[in-house]
Coordinates of C-alpha atoms in Angstrom, one line a residue:
X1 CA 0.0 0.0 0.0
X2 CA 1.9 3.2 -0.9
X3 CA 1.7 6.2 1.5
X4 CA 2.7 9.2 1.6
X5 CA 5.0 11.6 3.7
X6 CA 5.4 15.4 3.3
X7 CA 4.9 14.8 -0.5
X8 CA 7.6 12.3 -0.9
X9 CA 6.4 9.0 -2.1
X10 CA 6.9 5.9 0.3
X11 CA 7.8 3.0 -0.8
X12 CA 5.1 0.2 -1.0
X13 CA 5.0 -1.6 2.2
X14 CA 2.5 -4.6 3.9
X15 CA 1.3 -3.3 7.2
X16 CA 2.9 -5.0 9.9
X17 CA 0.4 -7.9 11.6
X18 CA 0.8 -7.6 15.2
X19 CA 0.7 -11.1 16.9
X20 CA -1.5 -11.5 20.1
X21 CA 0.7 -10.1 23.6
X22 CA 3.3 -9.1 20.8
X23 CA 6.4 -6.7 22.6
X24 CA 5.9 -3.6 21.0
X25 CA 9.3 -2.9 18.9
X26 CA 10.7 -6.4 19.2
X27 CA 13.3 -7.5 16.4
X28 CA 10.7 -8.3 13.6
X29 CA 9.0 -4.9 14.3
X30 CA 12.4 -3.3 14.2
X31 CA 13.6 -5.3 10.9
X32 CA 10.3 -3.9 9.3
X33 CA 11.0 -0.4 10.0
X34 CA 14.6 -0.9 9.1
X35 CA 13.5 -2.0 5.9
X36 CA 10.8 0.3 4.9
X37 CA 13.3 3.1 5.9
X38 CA 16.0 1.8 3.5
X39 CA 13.9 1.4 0.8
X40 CA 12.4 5.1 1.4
X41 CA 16.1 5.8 0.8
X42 CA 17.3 4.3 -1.9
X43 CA 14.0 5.7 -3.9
X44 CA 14.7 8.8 -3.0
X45 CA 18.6 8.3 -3.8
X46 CA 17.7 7.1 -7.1
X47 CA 15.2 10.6 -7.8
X48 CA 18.2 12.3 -7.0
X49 CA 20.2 10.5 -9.5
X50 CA 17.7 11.4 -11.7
X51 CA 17.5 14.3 -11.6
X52 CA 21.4 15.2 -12.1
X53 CA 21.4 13.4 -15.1
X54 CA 18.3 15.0 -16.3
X55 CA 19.8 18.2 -16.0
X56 CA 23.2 17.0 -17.4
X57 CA 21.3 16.0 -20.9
X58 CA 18.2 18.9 -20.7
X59 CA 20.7 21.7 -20.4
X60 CA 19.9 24.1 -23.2
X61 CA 20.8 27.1 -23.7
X62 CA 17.6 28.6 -25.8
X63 CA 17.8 32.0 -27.7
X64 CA 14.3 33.3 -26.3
X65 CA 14.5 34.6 -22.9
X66 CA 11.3 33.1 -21.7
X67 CA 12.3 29.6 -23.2
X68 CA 15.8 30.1 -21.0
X69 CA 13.5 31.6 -18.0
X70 CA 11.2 28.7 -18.0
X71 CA 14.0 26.1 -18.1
X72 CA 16.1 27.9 -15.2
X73 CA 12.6 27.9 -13.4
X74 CA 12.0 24.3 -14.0
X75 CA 15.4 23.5 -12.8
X76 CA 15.2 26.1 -9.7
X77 CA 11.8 24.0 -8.2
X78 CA 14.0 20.7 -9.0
X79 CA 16.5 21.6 -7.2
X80 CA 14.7 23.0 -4.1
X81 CA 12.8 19.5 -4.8
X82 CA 15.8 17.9 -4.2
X83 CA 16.9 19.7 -1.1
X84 CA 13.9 18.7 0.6
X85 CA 14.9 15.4 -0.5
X86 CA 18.5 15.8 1.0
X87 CA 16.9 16.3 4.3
X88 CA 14.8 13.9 4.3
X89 CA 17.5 11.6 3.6
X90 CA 19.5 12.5 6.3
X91 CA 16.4 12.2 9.1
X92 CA 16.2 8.6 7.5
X93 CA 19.5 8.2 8.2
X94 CA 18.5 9.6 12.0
X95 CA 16.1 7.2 12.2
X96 CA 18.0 4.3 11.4
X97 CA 20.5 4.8 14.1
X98 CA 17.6 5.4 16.7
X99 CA 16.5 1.5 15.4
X100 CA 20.1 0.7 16.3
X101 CA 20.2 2.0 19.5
X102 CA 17.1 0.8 20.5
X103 CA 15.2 4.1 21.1
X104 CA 12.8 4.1 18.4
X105 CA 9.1 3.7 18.4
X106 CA 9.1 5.8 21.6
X107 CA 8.0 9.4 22.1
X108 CA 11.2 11.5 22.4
X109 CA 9.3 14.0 24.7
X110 CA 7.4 11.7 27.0
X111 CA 8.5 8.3 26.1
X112 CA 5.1 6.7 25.6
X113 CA 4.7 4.2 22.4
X114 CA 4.3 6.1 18.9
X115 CA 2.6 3.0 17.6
X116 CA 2.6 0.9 14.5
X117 CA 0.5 2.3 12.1
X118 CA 1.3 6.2 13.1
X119 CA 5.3 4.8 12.9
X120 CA 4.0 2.8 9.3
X121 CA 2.0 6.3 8.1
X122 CA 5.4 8.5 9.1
X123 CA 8.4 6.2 9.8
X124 CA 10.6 9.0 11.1
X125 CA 8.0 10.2 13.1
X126 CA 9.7 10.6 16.7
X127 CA 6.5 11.9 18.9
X128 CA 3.5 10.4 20.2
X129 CA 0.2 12.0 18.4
X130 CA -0.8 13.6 21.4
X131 CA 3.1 15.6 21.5
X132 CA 3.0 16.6 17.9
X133 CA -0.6 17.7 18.5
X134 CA 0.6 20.1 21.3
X135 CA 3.4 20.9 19.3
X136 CA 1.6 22.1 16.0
X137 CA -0.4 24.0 18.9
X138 CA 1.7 26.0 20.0
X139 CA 3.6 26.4 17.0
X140 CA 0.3 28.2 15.6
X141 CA 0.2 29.9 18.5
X142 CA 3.2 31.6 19.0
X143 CA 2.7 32.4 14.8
X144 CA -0.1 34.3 15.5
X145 CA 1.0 36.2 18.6

């Protein structure tokens, strides 16, 4: 089922089946993130790929100005595409060494259990609905003040 996050396409995944007094973030659990993570990474790996080569062979340099404009334009939202992407990257690279070190699936600011399916909708999700709720809060908050 492919889901997305903040625009970026996720890689197809099948849900995790939790079995009956299952320990929440045991191995397999772990191992499934792990992997749903690394693929997320290697897609967005090969976009960027991609992208460099199709601005290696699209390069033109067109006599009309708007033709030019449109073409720097085009590669202008590619490359802020690709920042994004670069970011990403590198909290999916975050997450991976929280799997590691045995601190993910848990709520960096109160510790509670994120849960499957929010971890499975946002893998590098690292607070508890009810935090990031209270978060985005306050963040509107403090916008508007």
């Amino acid at each position: 089922m492919p889901t997305e996050n903040k625009g970026f396409a996720l890689t197809s995944f099948t849900p995790y089946e939790a079995k009956e007094g299952e320990e929440y973030m045991n191995d397999a659990q772990l191992e499934h993130f792990r992997t749903i993570l690394l693929n997320w990474k290697q897609e967005l790996m090969e976009e960027v790929d991609r992208t460099k080569e199709h601005m290696r062979t699209e390069q033109v340099n067109y006599a009309d100005p708007n033709d030019r404009a449109s073409q720097e334009e085009e590669f202008s939202l590619e490359l802020r595409t690709r920042d994004r992407e670069r970011k990403l990257i590198k909290k999916i690279e975050k997450t991976i060494e929280k799997i590691d070190s045995g601190d993910y699936g848990f709520c960096d600011q109160c510790g509670v259990e994120i849960g499957i399916r929010r971890l499975e909708a946002r893998p590098t999700a690292d607070l508890c609905i009810d935090c990031k709720t209270l978060a985005e809060h306050k963040e509107r908050t403090v916008g508007h003040a």
